[in-house]
Amino acid sequence: MSVEALFNPRSIALVGATDKSGWSVSTLLNLRTHGFSGPVHLVNPRGGVVHGSPAFRSLSEIPSPVDLAYVMVPTAAVLGVLKEGAKLGIGCYVILTAGFGEAGAEGARLEAEIAGFARENGLTILGPNGNGYINAAADVTPYGLPIPEPLLRGSVGVVLQSGALASSVLGFAQARNVGVSLLTSMGNESVVTVTDVVDYLVDDPATRVIALFLETIRNPAEFSRVARRALVAGKPIVALKIGRSRLASHTAQAHTGALVGDDDVIDAAMRQLGVIRVRSLEDLIITSGLLAATGPLPGRRVGVVTPSGGASEIIADRAEDEGLELPPFSAATVETLAGIVPSFGTVQNPLDVTGYVLVDRTLLGRALETVTADPGIDLVMLLSEPPRIAPADPAPVLAMYEASARRIAESPVPVVVVSNVLTDVTEFGRQVQRETGFPYVMGGIEHGLTALGAAVRWSEAHRRALTGDGPAGRAAVGGALGGALGGASGGAPEGAHGVWAEHRAAALLAAAGLPVVPSETAADEAAAVAAAERFGYPVVLKAAAEGLGHKSDIGGVRLGLSGPEEVRQAYREVVAAARAHAPDAGVLVQPQRGGGIELLAGVVRDPAWGLTLAVGLGGVWVEVLRDAALRVLPVDAGEVRRALSELRGAALLDGARGTEPADLDAVADVVAGIAAFAESLGDGLESLEINPLLVTGSRVEALDALITWRPPPS
């Protein structure tokens, strides 16, 4: 839905305007004091004088066209206002009124009626139960709460699923000197949704960064679409998504279900889509402010210039947390800095130019100029902040900051500025930044390094998206992988239901061309021995029965069998253990595989986001170690490689302690193929798990598999 007209009206009617309402008072005051130049009509059923101006008794009495109706009437009267407005050709509405879906069944019925009327008549409605919006870029402010002064205009678009937090977010943005282009309080989203507003902001020339406060993601497919658009367009989305508590597993049969919680899936989806997820309102604004100031950053090699040794150590610790590199300075840089830094200082990265900055006011600036020229540095972090208190003569202060601003502007690499701690930027500080061009300052080392790490990761995702190695092009890649898998494109087998244990699941995987360890079923001891002879000893015996999931839990697995008598004995033990749970259980014989690294590759269906891949360390310890990385399908081999690199045990794949390193390209290709095969099985698949997936050098082989099918629709 296009919301261009909603956010850019030329005339506004306040319907339900009354001196008794603080919302009515605030909305009119906001429009009058923040630059709206069009007419604002007041509508009250009694007419008379409202807020010191004549009021119309209805929309129909207004003699000129109305582009936007801001509705504050009682709940039961809202639909009548919409019907009257629709007849008059008014297409856009903000509904402040509450008492709809958030208030119970009757309110939900009224809201559904309003939404249906809007669809039938092509109306654009923000709300109900929302405070409205502040289009600072266009000086349009139909917003029902007081706007903190001054309203800072900038390039951060803010979309909130919480009306109560809107003023706090706006106030904190002001405190950190971050200007907004648009701030929207979404309300119940009965018609206009978060994704509609994000779509608008992606195309809005006044917006460089999109900041979201999300209580829920109502439509994951639409969210994914607009997030991909934003990533390719180079407009970062920074999101605070609340509700991180882990819910129950999606399926009891697969280990994968225990690894995939609802919030884990959201985390994975946002990471894939290039959405920066933050954990606090402070990080939401500080990170947005940084990216609005810098745009994409060229790399993660950071040079640090500070006047504090203690701060240097904090920065070094936090940089490591964020995956940022602090490389040694080049020999030429060290030589130049040695002539700048006092003799009692140490030239290294991070660079502490020492407290001598209080004596030599040029010291920090000269050191900064030198570090920015280092060829091994992608960007520079400068520890500084605007002054807080205006001196009697501000001219020297302005001159000093102007010189620093000039050096930063002329730097061959981006320079990001961070203060020691999170404090408000004062009015004098804003004046200095405004008059000298001194750049945005991140608030505090902790939040600043969080923001910088996020900005670097987003920049890498943006570059991948532009080169076709990102989420924008991945659906086509996933489809291609699925088509390449022989018989994998025909959906689920006819009549598939319940749990398919290894003997059926592995056969389906093998038929699709995926690497599976050879196996044979055995109906008796003699058949088991014959199969073992064909494979060659040692062998493995496993219980095989429909609906039998974790075989090792019931004593249904015997390993390392080296001769016929061991096979016969194992056959009797496995059958006895299995038939206590499944009367028709048989036995599966496989060659024993040794060495290598055991991984898990599982796909489970999330109720909102769909099929989700978990790849991690496998075997019997999977739920204890819980070392897995998640991705929402589709994925390609490149995305799987990135997922493998996130594992805590990633060093095992590199050949730790003299073991054979895994061929990560081969692993990624196989796991991507497993994911594509899972997608090809269609809506009937609940979960597919391979555990373990044994990796020995370049050989990648499924040793066990389990498939759970969804029950048919009732």
XYZ file of C-alpha atoms in Angstrom:
714
model
C 0.000 0.000 0.000
C 1.318 3.459 -0.932
C 1.445 5.881 1.989
C 2.905 8.852 0.120
C -0.346 10.842 0.365
C -0.795 9.922 4.047
C 2.518 11.483 5.048
C 2.339 14.517 2.766
C -1.105 16.144 3.099
C -1.709 19.761 2.090
C -4.731 20.183 4.386
C -5.788 18.472 7.605
C -9.038 18.146 9.552
C -8.958 17.373 13.284
C -12.193 15.429 13.791
C -13.327 15.384 17.404
C -11.318 18.484 18.323
C -12.141 19.678 21.831
C -10.602 21.844 24.521
C -11.149 18.977 26.973
C -8.646 16.663 25.258
C -4.890 16.896 25.763
C -4.413 14.952 22.524
C -6.465 17.503 20.633
C -4.531 20.391 22.193
C -1.150 18.780 21.460
C -1.982 17.822 17.888
C -3.055 21.327 16.917
C -0.097 22.895 18.737
C 2.325 20.538 16.957
C 0.914 21.458 13.570
C 0.997 25.185 14.285
C 4.478 25.344 15.817
C 6.440 22.955 13.608
C 5.982 24.458 10.206
C 2.821 22.991 8.652
C 1.718 25.638 6.142
C -1.605 24.198 5.000
C -5.058 24.792 6.527
C -6.015 22.895 9.697
C -9.790 22.528 10.080
C -11.353 21.792 13.473
C -14.436 19.526 13.558
C -16.689 19.230 16.614
C -20.349 18.079 16.431
C -21.386 21.118 18.502
C -19.537 23.611 16.317
C -18.692 26.783 18.223
C -15.160 27.788 19.127
C -12.481 25.162 19.829
C -8.867 26.000 20.685
C -9.701 29.631 20.033
C -10.898 29.048 16.450
C -14.303 28.391 14.833
C -15.122 24.688 14.475
C -17.183 22.908 11.805
C -19.865 20.494 12.933
C -18.914 17.852 10.353
C -16.462 17.145 7.570
C -19.203 17.984 5.087
C -19.280 21.626 6.288
C -15.628 22.242 5.380
C -15.732 24.303 2.186
C -12.318 23.233 0.808
C -10.703 19.844 0.076
C -9.254 17.823 2.972
C -6.295 15.509 2.380
C -6.020 13.971 5.853
C -8.554 13.450 8.627
C -7.099 13.043 12.122
C -9.840 11.180 14.008
C -10.327 11.547 17.788
C -14.024 10.682 18.147
C -15.393 7.917 20.443
C -14.852 4.331 19.281
C -18.409 3.737 18.079
C -18.368 6.929 15.992
C -15.183 6.219 14.012
C -16.825 4.248 11.215
C -19.343 7.035 10.660
C -16.505 9.529 10.191
C -14.882 7.232 7.628
C -18.143 6.834 5.713
C -18.675 10.584 5.606
C -15.078 11.215 4.604
C -15.131 8.575 1.876
C -18.158 10.264 0.259
C -16.227 13.546 0.263
C -13.191 11.956 -1.388
C -10.942 12.032 1.711
C -8.564 9.106 1.272
C -6.191 9.319 4.263
C -6.878 8.979 7.994
C -5.024 8.821 11.282
C -7.194 7.199 13.963
C -6.068 8.167 17.452
C -9.108 6.517 19.071
C -8.504 3.356 21.122
C -10.924 0.603 22.155
C -10.543 -1.673 19.137
C -8.655 -4.976 18.789
C -6.590 -4.276 21.894
C -9.779 -4.057 24.000
C -11.381 -7.443 23.391
C -13.798 -9.244 21.088
C -16.228 -6.384 20.463
C -13.383 -3.988 19.751
C -11.848 -6.518 17.362
C -15.187 -6.773 15.532
C -15.339 -2.978 15.135
C -11.742 -2.889 13.923
C -12.411 -5.619 11.352
C -15.415 -3.613 10.133
C -13.250 -0.502 9.736
C -10.527 -2.448 7.911
C -13.080 -4.006 5.577
C -14.619 -0.609 4.782
C -11.154 0.813 4.125
C -10.331 -1.973 1.657
C -13.637 -1.608 -0.147
C -13.194 2.141 -0.529
C -9.417 2.400 -1.019
C -8.797 4.305 2.220
C -5.357 4.651 3.815
C -5.621 4.440 7.616
C -2.857 4.744 10.210
C -3.995 3.205 13.507
C -6.383 2.931 15.257
C -4.948 3.331 18.748
C -1.913 5.260 17.516
C -0.592 8.757 18.164
C -0.033 9.667 14.526
C 3.238 10.714 12.940
C 5.896 13.402 12.657
C 7.092 14.036 9.131
C 9.911 16.346 10.145
C 11.340 16.458 6.622
C 8.097 17.941 5.261
C 6.994 19.908 8.373
C 3.840 17.818 8.807
C 3.231 16.861 12.455
C -0.245 15.399 13.161
C 0.966 13.806 16.377
C -1.067 13.529 19.585
C 1.648 13.964 22.224
C 3.884 16.967 22.960
C 6.980 17.040 20.741
C 10.178 17.725 22.727
C 11.946 20.898 21.712
C 13.824 21.380 19.549
C 12.482 19.033 16.862
C 15.704 17.950 15.156
C 15.308 17.290 11.453
C 17.615 14.636 10.062
C 17.750 11.417 8.073
C 16.603 8.668 10.486
C 13.123 7.292 9.836
C 11.589 5.793 12.996
C 8.710 3.296 12.944
C 7.287 2.220 16.310
C 4.801 -0.430 17.359
C 4.541 1.359 20.693
C 2.877 4.726 21.089
C 4.012 5.069 24.702
C 7.705 4.852 23.767
C 7.539 7.314 20.877
C 8.190 10.408 22.964
C 11.046 8.693 24.825
C 12.689 7.690 21.554
C 12.261 11.203 20.206
C 13.678 12.712 23.395
C 16.726 10.431 23.388
C 17.377 11.144 19.706
C 17.363 14.840 20.565
C 19.710 14.222 23.506
C 22.195 12.554 21.162
C 21.727 15.159 18.406
C 20.164 12.631 16.013
C 17.603 14.155 13.680
C 14.580 12.299 12.329
C 13.002 12.434 8.898
C 9.793 10.628 9.898
C 8.515 9.139 13.150
C 5.396 6.989 13.022
C 3.357 5.456 15.845
C 1.686 2.492 14.163
C -1.165 1.635 16.537
C -3.064 -1.544 15.650
C -1.997 -1.632 11.980
C -5.498 -2.449 10.803
C -4.702 -1.075 7.327
C -1.257 0.562 7.122
C 1.474 -1.771 8.372
C 5.100 -1.407 9.406
C 6.191 -2.823 6.064
C 4.121 -0.225 4.188
C 5.987 2.532 6.028
C 9.380 0.872 5.501
C 8.588 0.610 1.786
C 7.954 4.363 1.783
C 11.158 5.128 3.673
C 13.281 3.026 1.297
C 12.213 5.404 -1.482
C 12.207 8.561 0.652
C 15.155 10.812 -0.312
C 15.098 12.432 3.148
C 15.758 9.107 4.904
C 19.141 7.350 5.093
C 18.485 4.893 7.952
C 15.310 3.123 9.140
C 14.897 2.460 12.892
C 12.204 -0.004 14.009
C 10.717 -0.858 17.397
C 8.855 -4.141 16.873
C 6.580 -6.043 19.198
C 5.730 -8.515 16.438
C 6.476 -9.174 12.783
C 2.988 -9.659 11.411
C 3.942 -10.796 7.910
C 7.436 -12.327 7.635
C 7.241 -12.601 3.834
C 6.477 -8.880 3.450
C 9.099 -7.978 6.047
C 11.668 -9.994 4.101
C 10.728 -8.272 0.859
C 11.122 -4.732 2.188
C 14.289 -5.635 4.105
C 15.881 -6.915 0.898
C 14.863 -3.721 -0.874
C 16.430 -1.620 1.859
C 19.675 -3.628 1.863
C 20.178 -3.324 -1.878
C 19.270 0.376 -1.747
C 21.928 0.938 0.910
C 19.453 1.993 3.614
C 20.253 0.198 6.866
C 17.378 -1.126 8.953
C 18.120 -1.100 12.692
C 15.535 -3.031 14.707
C 14.731 -3.502 18.374
C 12.526 -6.604 18.390
C 11.184 -7.469 21.838
C 9.880 -10.832 23.077
C 13.026 -12.988 23.200
C 11.767 -15.702 25.554
C 12.262 -19.211 24.224
C 9.091 -21.168 23.460
C 8.630 -24.906 23.177
C 10.335 -26.914 20.452
C 8.507 -27.154 17.170
C 8.853 -30.924 16.945
C 9.637 -33.466 19.643
C 11.193 -36.043 17.292
C 14.106 -34.066 15.862
C 17.079 -32.717 17.826
C 16.762 -29.702 15.562
C 13.510 -28.682 17.223
C 15.306 -28.274 20.539
C 17.800 -25.918 18.894
C 15.300 -23.685 17.118
C 13.324 -21.272 19.302
C 11.044 -18.596 17.901
C 13.439 -15.777 18.717
C 16.400 -17.730 17.342
C 14.633 -17.870 13.996
C 13.944 -14.122 14.039
C 17.611 -13.531 14.852
C 18.687 -15.702 11.939
C 16.215 -14.097 9.538
C 17.329 -10.585 10.439
C 20.983 -11.523 10.064
C 20.337 -12.972 6.606
C 18.296 -9.954 5.548
C 20.980 -7.514 6.672
C 18.751 -6.096 9.429
C 20.772 -4.877 12.427
C 19.150 -6.214 15.575
C 19.858 -4.261 18.766
C 18.940 -4.877 22.393
C 18.102 -1.424 23.714
C 16.497 1.864 22.736
C 19.865 3.538 23.272
C 21.538 1.236 20.742
C 18.613 1.723 18.352
C 19.223 5.475 18.163
C 23.025 5.489 18.503
C 23.490 2.858 15.776
C 21.013 4.613 13.496
C 22.783 7.920 14.068
C 26.158 6.417 13.152
C 24.966 4.898 9.896
C 23.050 8.048 8.975
C 26.348 9.916 9.310
C 28.668 7.443 7.578
C 26.725 5.221 5.217
C 28.494 1.943 4.328
C 31.913 1.477 5.937
C 34.788 0.051 3.861
C 36.094 -2.643 6.231
C 36.703 -3.826 9.787
C 40.342 -2.707 10.264
C 40.095 0.146 12.773
C 42.709 2.638 13.859
C 41.980 4.187 17.267
C 43.115 7.614 18.451
C 42.383 8.560 22.073
C 43.777 10.802 24.828
C 43.304 8.015 27.406
C 45.168 4.791 28.116
C 42.247 3.362 30.072
C 39.851 4.102 27.249
C 42.265 2.448 24.808
C 42.110 -0.780 26.801
C 38.306 -0.717 27.005
C 38.121 -0.119 23.255
C 40.527 -2.999 22.555
C 38.380 -5.392 24.610
C 35.099 -4.305 23.052
C 36.547 -4.295 19.523
C 37.448 -7.959 19.952
C 33.896 -8.672 21.160
C 32.521 -7.069 17.997
C 34.903 -8.815 15.603
C 36.691 -5.571 14.725
C 40.410 -5.694 13.917
C 42.957 -3.318 15.443
C 45.987 -3.967 13.206
C 49.482 -2.650 14.027
C 50.323 0.663 12.406
C 52.681 0.640 9.421
C 56.351 1.467 9.954
C 55.886 4.872 8.312
C 52.931 5.674 10.596
C 54.896 4.640 13.687
C 57.822 6.813 12.638
C 55.629 9.872 12.109
C 53.690 9.333 15.352
C 56.940 8.986 17.281
C 57.666 12.594 16.389
C 54.189 13.702 17.547
C 53.411 11.721 20.696
C 55.297 12.711 23.881
C 58.272 10.530 24.762
C 56.420 8.997 27.693
C 53.676 7.746 25.356
C 53.636 4.431 23.440
C 52.949 4.351 19.725
C 50.572 1.458 19.072
C 46.999 0.774 18.009
C 44.903 1.862 19.965
C 46.927 5.045 20.219
C 46.943 6.954 23.514
C 48.303 10.426 22.764
C 48.305 10.983 26.570
C 46.962 13.779 28.703
C 49.450 16.124 27.049
C 46.476 17.179 24.884
C 45.699 19.661 27.671
C 49.030 21.366 26.950
C 49.214 20.908 23.180
C 45.736 21.435 21.721
C 46.959 20.308 18.270
C 48.255 16.931 19.445
C 45.065 14.901 18.966
C 44.389 16.409 15.553
C 47.929 15.812 14.232
C 47.869 12.211 15.456
C 44.473 11.706 13.813
C 45.776 13.037 10.503
C 48.671 10.589 10.610
C 46.588 7.529 11.482
C 44.012 8.213 8.763
C 46.841 8.012 6.193
C 47.913 4.515 7.295
C 47.390 2.123 4.322
C 46.364 -0.774 6.573
C 43.411 1.036 8.150
C 39.823 1.018 6.810
C 38.421 3.563 9.262
C 39.448 5.498 12.348
C 37.753 5.831 15.726
C 38.431 9.127 17.481
C 37.656 9.552 21.164
C 36.202 13.047 21.483
C 32.920 14.812 22.163
C 31.320 18.238 21.811
C 31.867 20.706 24.668
C 29.092 20.857 27.233
C 29.328 24.362 28.716
C 29.758 27.567 26.754
C 32.807 29.595 27.884
C 32.755 33.362 28.118
C 34.537 33.512 24.760
C 33.468 30.576 22.574
C 35.665 31.628 19.611
C 38.748 29.498 20.562
C 36.541 26.457 21.173
C 34.809 26.887 17.840
C 38.171 27.274 16.089
C 39.527 24.074 17.652
C 36.481 22.030 16.691
C 36.427 23.550 13.222
C 40.036 22.414 12.699
C 39.148 18.894 13.850
C 36.060 18.861 11.619
C 38.182 19.914 8.645
C 40.689 17.096 9.277
C 37.847 14.586 9.563
C 36.199 15.830 6.366
C 39.498 15.608 4.449
C 40.397 12.149 5.783
C 40.945 9.469 3.117
C 39.039 6.984 5.331
C 35.878 7.419 7.429
C 36.384 8.827 10.918
C 33.821 7.909 13.570
C 33.749 9.823 16.824
C 32.766 8.366 20.199
C 32.556 9.886 23.675
C 33.802 8.186 26.828
C 30.352 7.773 28.364
C 26.722 8.220 27.387
C 25.709 11.788 28.207
C 23.359 14.281 26.572
C 24.649 16.632 23.914
C 23.928 20.087 25.340
C 22.545 23.044 23.450
C 26.047 24.525 23.267
C 27.376 21.194 21.983
C 24.727 21.191 19.259
C 25.679 24.752 18.364
C 29.344 23.765 18.034
C 28.474 20.789 15.810
C 26.125 22.910 13.722
C 28.526 25.820 13.215
C 31.776 23.887 12.751
C 30.573 20.780 10.910
C 31.930 18.527 13.665
C 30.427 15.091 12.956
C 27.983 12.889 14.811
C 29.312 11.590 18.134
C 28.336 8.131 19.363
C 27.325 8.129 23.023
C 29.773 6.144 25.143
C 32.400 3.512 24.350
C 30.058 0.612 25.144
C 27.223 1.722 22.864
C 29.668 3.165 20.347
C 31.527 -0.120 19.802
C 28.213 -1.978 19.625
C 27.093 0.427 16.912
C 30.377 0.280 15.029
C 30.452 -3.518 14.994
C 26.869 -3.599 13.725
C 27.616 -0.977 11.073
C 30.593 -2.952 9.768
C 28.569 -6.170 9.555
C 25.728 -4.366 7.789
C 28.211 -2.861 5.322
C 29.515 -6.335 4.469
C 25.965 -7.617 3.960
C 25.205 -4.611 1.720
C 28.235 -5.331 -0.461
C 27.244 -8.998 -0.764
C 23.735 -7.975 -1.799
C 25.110 -5.708 -4.513
C 27.275 -8.500 -5.928
C 24.472 -11.083 -5.936
C 25.873 -12.989 -2.928
C 23.208 -11.804 -0.515
C 19.557 -12.312 0.404
C 18.219 -10.467 -2.647
C 19.479 -13.163 -4.990
C 19.294 -16.197 -2.772
C 15.792 -17.419 -3.618
C 16.861 -18.117 -7.197
C 19.996 -19.905 -5.993
C 18.007 -22.110 -3.633
C 15.620 -23.010 -6.425
C 18.500 -23.953 -8.679
C 19.958 -26.248 -6.026
C 16.598 -27.956 -5.589
C 16.254 -28.540 -9.322
C 19.728 -30.078 -9.461
C 18.778 -32.861 -7.059
C 17.533 -35.606 -9.353
C 14.165 -36.663 -7.957
C 13.933 -33.887 -5.388
C 11.497 -31.654 -7.184
C 8.318 -33.688 -6.956
C 7.206 -32.811 -3.435
C 6.584 -35.234 -0.594
C 6.009 -38.936 -1.414
C 2.348 -39.809 -1.741
C 0.777 -40.694 1.582
C 3.793 -39.609 3.646
C 2.815 -39.157 7.281
C 4.138 -39.566 10.810
C 7.810 -40.163 11.498
C 10.111 -41.788 8.970
C 13.018 -43.401 10.746
C 16.402 -43.910 9.166
C 15.706 -46.783 6.764
C 13.016 -44.789 4.883
C 14.442 -41.308 5.415
C 17.929 -42.295 4.209
C 16.492 -44.008 1.140
C 14.629 -40.811 0.215
C 17.795 -38.738 0.664
C 19.872 -41.173 -1.396
C 17.299 -41.157 -4.195
C 17.687 -37.374 -4.336
C 21.427 -37.706 -4.903
C 22.543 -36.726 -1.399
C 25.514 -38.629 0.092
C 24.231 -41.306 2.480
C 26.165 -44.189 4.068
C 25.258 -47.520 2.396
C 22.822 -49.694 4.344
C 20.730 -52.847 4.080
C 17.747 -54.039 6.078
C 17.971 -57.524 7.587
C 14.949 -59.661 8.466
C 16.935 -62.199 10.489
C 20.378 -62.959 11.883
C 21.586 -64.693 8.737
C 20.606 -61.728 6.560
C 22.392 -59.397 8.958
C 25.592 -61.450 8.758
C 25.368 -61.633 4.961
C 25.007 -57.868 4.724
C 27.960 -57.403 7.078
C 30.093 -59.682 4.913
C 29.244 -57.651 1.830
C 30.138 -54.345 3.524
C 33.219 -55.707 5.290
C 33.868 -55.452 9.022
C 33.489 -53.540 11.259
C 29.773 -52.785 10.865
C 26.944 -51.071 12.734
C 23.494 -52.475 13.552
C 20.576 -50.156 14.171
C 16.917 -50.679 14.972
C 14.582 -49.896 12.079
C 10.862 -49.262 12.542
C 8.213 -46.715 11.587
C 7.920 -43.950 14.161
C 11.132 -44.956 15.971
C 13.110 -41.757 16.476
C 16.169 -41.658 18.748
C 17.416 -45.257 18.540
C 20.372 -44.838 20.895
C 18.017 -43.756 23.702
C 16.368 -47.204 23.759
C 19.489 -49.331 23.216
C 18.778 -49.747 19.519
C 22.330 -49.186 18.215
C 25.428 -51.423 18.282
C 28.756 -50.116 16.973
C 32.072 -51.663 15.920
C 30.887 -55.229 15.276
C 33.894 -57.143 13.952
C 32.600 -60.649 13.165
C 29.573 -62.879 12.498
C 29.009 -63.865 16.137
C 29.038 -60.238 17.263
C 26.539 -59.427 14.511
C 24.198 -62.278 15.587
C 24.368 -61.251 19.244
C 23.829 -57.591 18.372
C 20.884 -58.517 16.137
C 19.135 -60.282 19.034
C 19.794 -57.407 21.455
C 18.734 -54.649 19.059
C 15.536 -56.443 18.030
C 14.604 -57.122 21.662
C 15.183 -53.483 22.622
C 13.344 -52.086 19.629
C 10.313 -54.381 19.728
C 9.529 -53.205 23.225
C 8.621 -49.937 21.493
C 7.704 -51.085 17.953
C 6.534 -54.716 17.562
C 7.454 -54.835 13.864
C 10.992 -53.429 14.312
C 13.748 -54.766 12.104
C 17.474 -54.118 11.790
C 19.583 -51.927 9.528
C 23.189 -52.905 8.744
C 25.801 -50.312 7.762
C 29.576 -50.199 7.384
C 31.287 -48.645 10.416
C 32.662 -45.153 9.779
C 35.430 -43.807 11.988
C 37.237 -40.556 12.619
C 36.066 -37.286 11.146
C 33.815 -34.630 12.659
C 30.158 -35.221 13.415
C 27.828 -32.406 12.406
C 24.079 -31.949 12.521
C 22.190 -30.607 9.526
C 18.513 -30.211 10.300
C 15.557 -28.365 8.844
C 12.470 -27.589 10.942
C 9.344 -25.626 10.055
C 8.852 -22.406 12.007
C 5.151 -21.462 12.159
C 5.862 -17.891 11.009
C 9.056 -17.970 8.927
C 8.788 -21.428 7.392
C 11.614 -23.904 6.939
C 14.699 -23.096 8.994
C 18.121 -24.733 8.764
C 20.216 -25.569 11.822
C 23.812 -26.619 11.203
C 26.191 -27.356 14.038
C 28.167 -29.902 16.003
C 26.242 -33.166 16.044
C 26.292 -36.674 17.425
C 24.846 -37.620 20.797
C 25.910 -34.321 22.422
C 23.974 -32.006 20.138
C 21.402 -30.858 22.716
C 24.052 -30.579 25.437
C 26.512 -28.501 23.395
C 23.792 -26.516 21.610
C 26.391 -25.223 19.175
C 24.376 -24.483 16.065
C 23.839 -21.638 13.612
C 20.428 -20.996 12.071
C 19.330 -19.791 8.661
C 15.849 -19.332 7.185
C 15.555 -21.071 3.818
C 16.466 -20.686 1.039
C 20.228 -20.626 1.486
C 23.182 -21.140 -0.813
C 26.597 -22.645 -0.111
C 28.088 -19.225 0.676
C 25.516 -18.633 3.405
C 26.179 -22.101 4.825
C 29.911 -21.310 4.953
C 29.134 -18.180 6.957
C 26.899 -20.209 9.275
C 29.682 -22.742 9.895
C 32.094 -19.925 10.759
C 29.734 -18.793 13.562
C 30.003 -22.059 15.499
C 31.898 -22.028 18.768
C 33.522 -25.265 17.608
C 34.448 -23.918 14.158
C 38.135 -24.579 14.896
C 37.391 -28.335 14.843
C 36.562 -28.044 11.159
C 39.930 -26.394 10.519
C 41.828 -29.437 11.781
C 42.365 -28.747 15.477
C 45.079 -30.746 17.309
C 46.440 -32.367 14.174
C 43.162 -33.786 12.858
C 42.346 -33.706 9.169
C 40.733 -30.355 8.225
C 37.274 -30.466 6.717
C 36.732 -29.412 3.126
C 34.385 -26.556 3.989
C 33.331 -26.050 0.384
C 32.247 -29.691 0.184
C 30.411 -29.438 3.515
C 28.657 -26.238 2.451
C 27.602 -27.761 -0.873
C 26.105 -30.826 0.806
C 24.284 -28.837 3.512
C 22.916 -26.409 0.910
C 21.727 -29.440 -1.058
C 20.014 -30.850 2.041
C 18.270 -27.512 2.566
C 17.127 -27.346 -1.060
C 15.885 -30.940 -0.872
C 13.876 -30.106 2.254
C 12.259 -27.197 0.411
C 11.402 -29.476 -2.502
C 9.340 -31.704 -0.195
C 6.686 -28.987 0.051
C 4.256 -28.064 2.781
C 3.987 -31.608 4.112
C 7.438 -31.539 5.705
C 7.648 -30.751 9.424
C 11.330 -31.558 9.952
C 14.251 -33.305 8.316
C 17.370 -34.113 10.298
C 20.698 -35.688 9.466
C 22.637 -36.477 12.624
C 25.411 -37.213 12.381
C 26.609 -35.807 9.100
C 30.154 -37.189 9.127
C 32.870 -35.012 7.623
C 36.242 -36.597 6.897
C 38.316 -34.289 4.725
C 36.329 -33.902 1.509
C 34.045 -36.893 2.196
C 30.689 -35.787 3.601
C 28.202 -38.528 4.411
C 24.880 -38.833 6.238
C 25.072 -41.597 8.853
C 21.545 -41.250 10.225
C 18.391 -39.431 9.187
C 14.919 -38.712 10.486
C 11.948 -37.109 8.720
C 8.738 -35.940 10.391
C 5.717 -35.178 8.217
C 2.973 -32.735 9.119
C -0.499 -34.163 9.678
C -2.795 -33.548 6.729
C -5.144 -30.543 6.993
C -8.325 -31.413 8.859
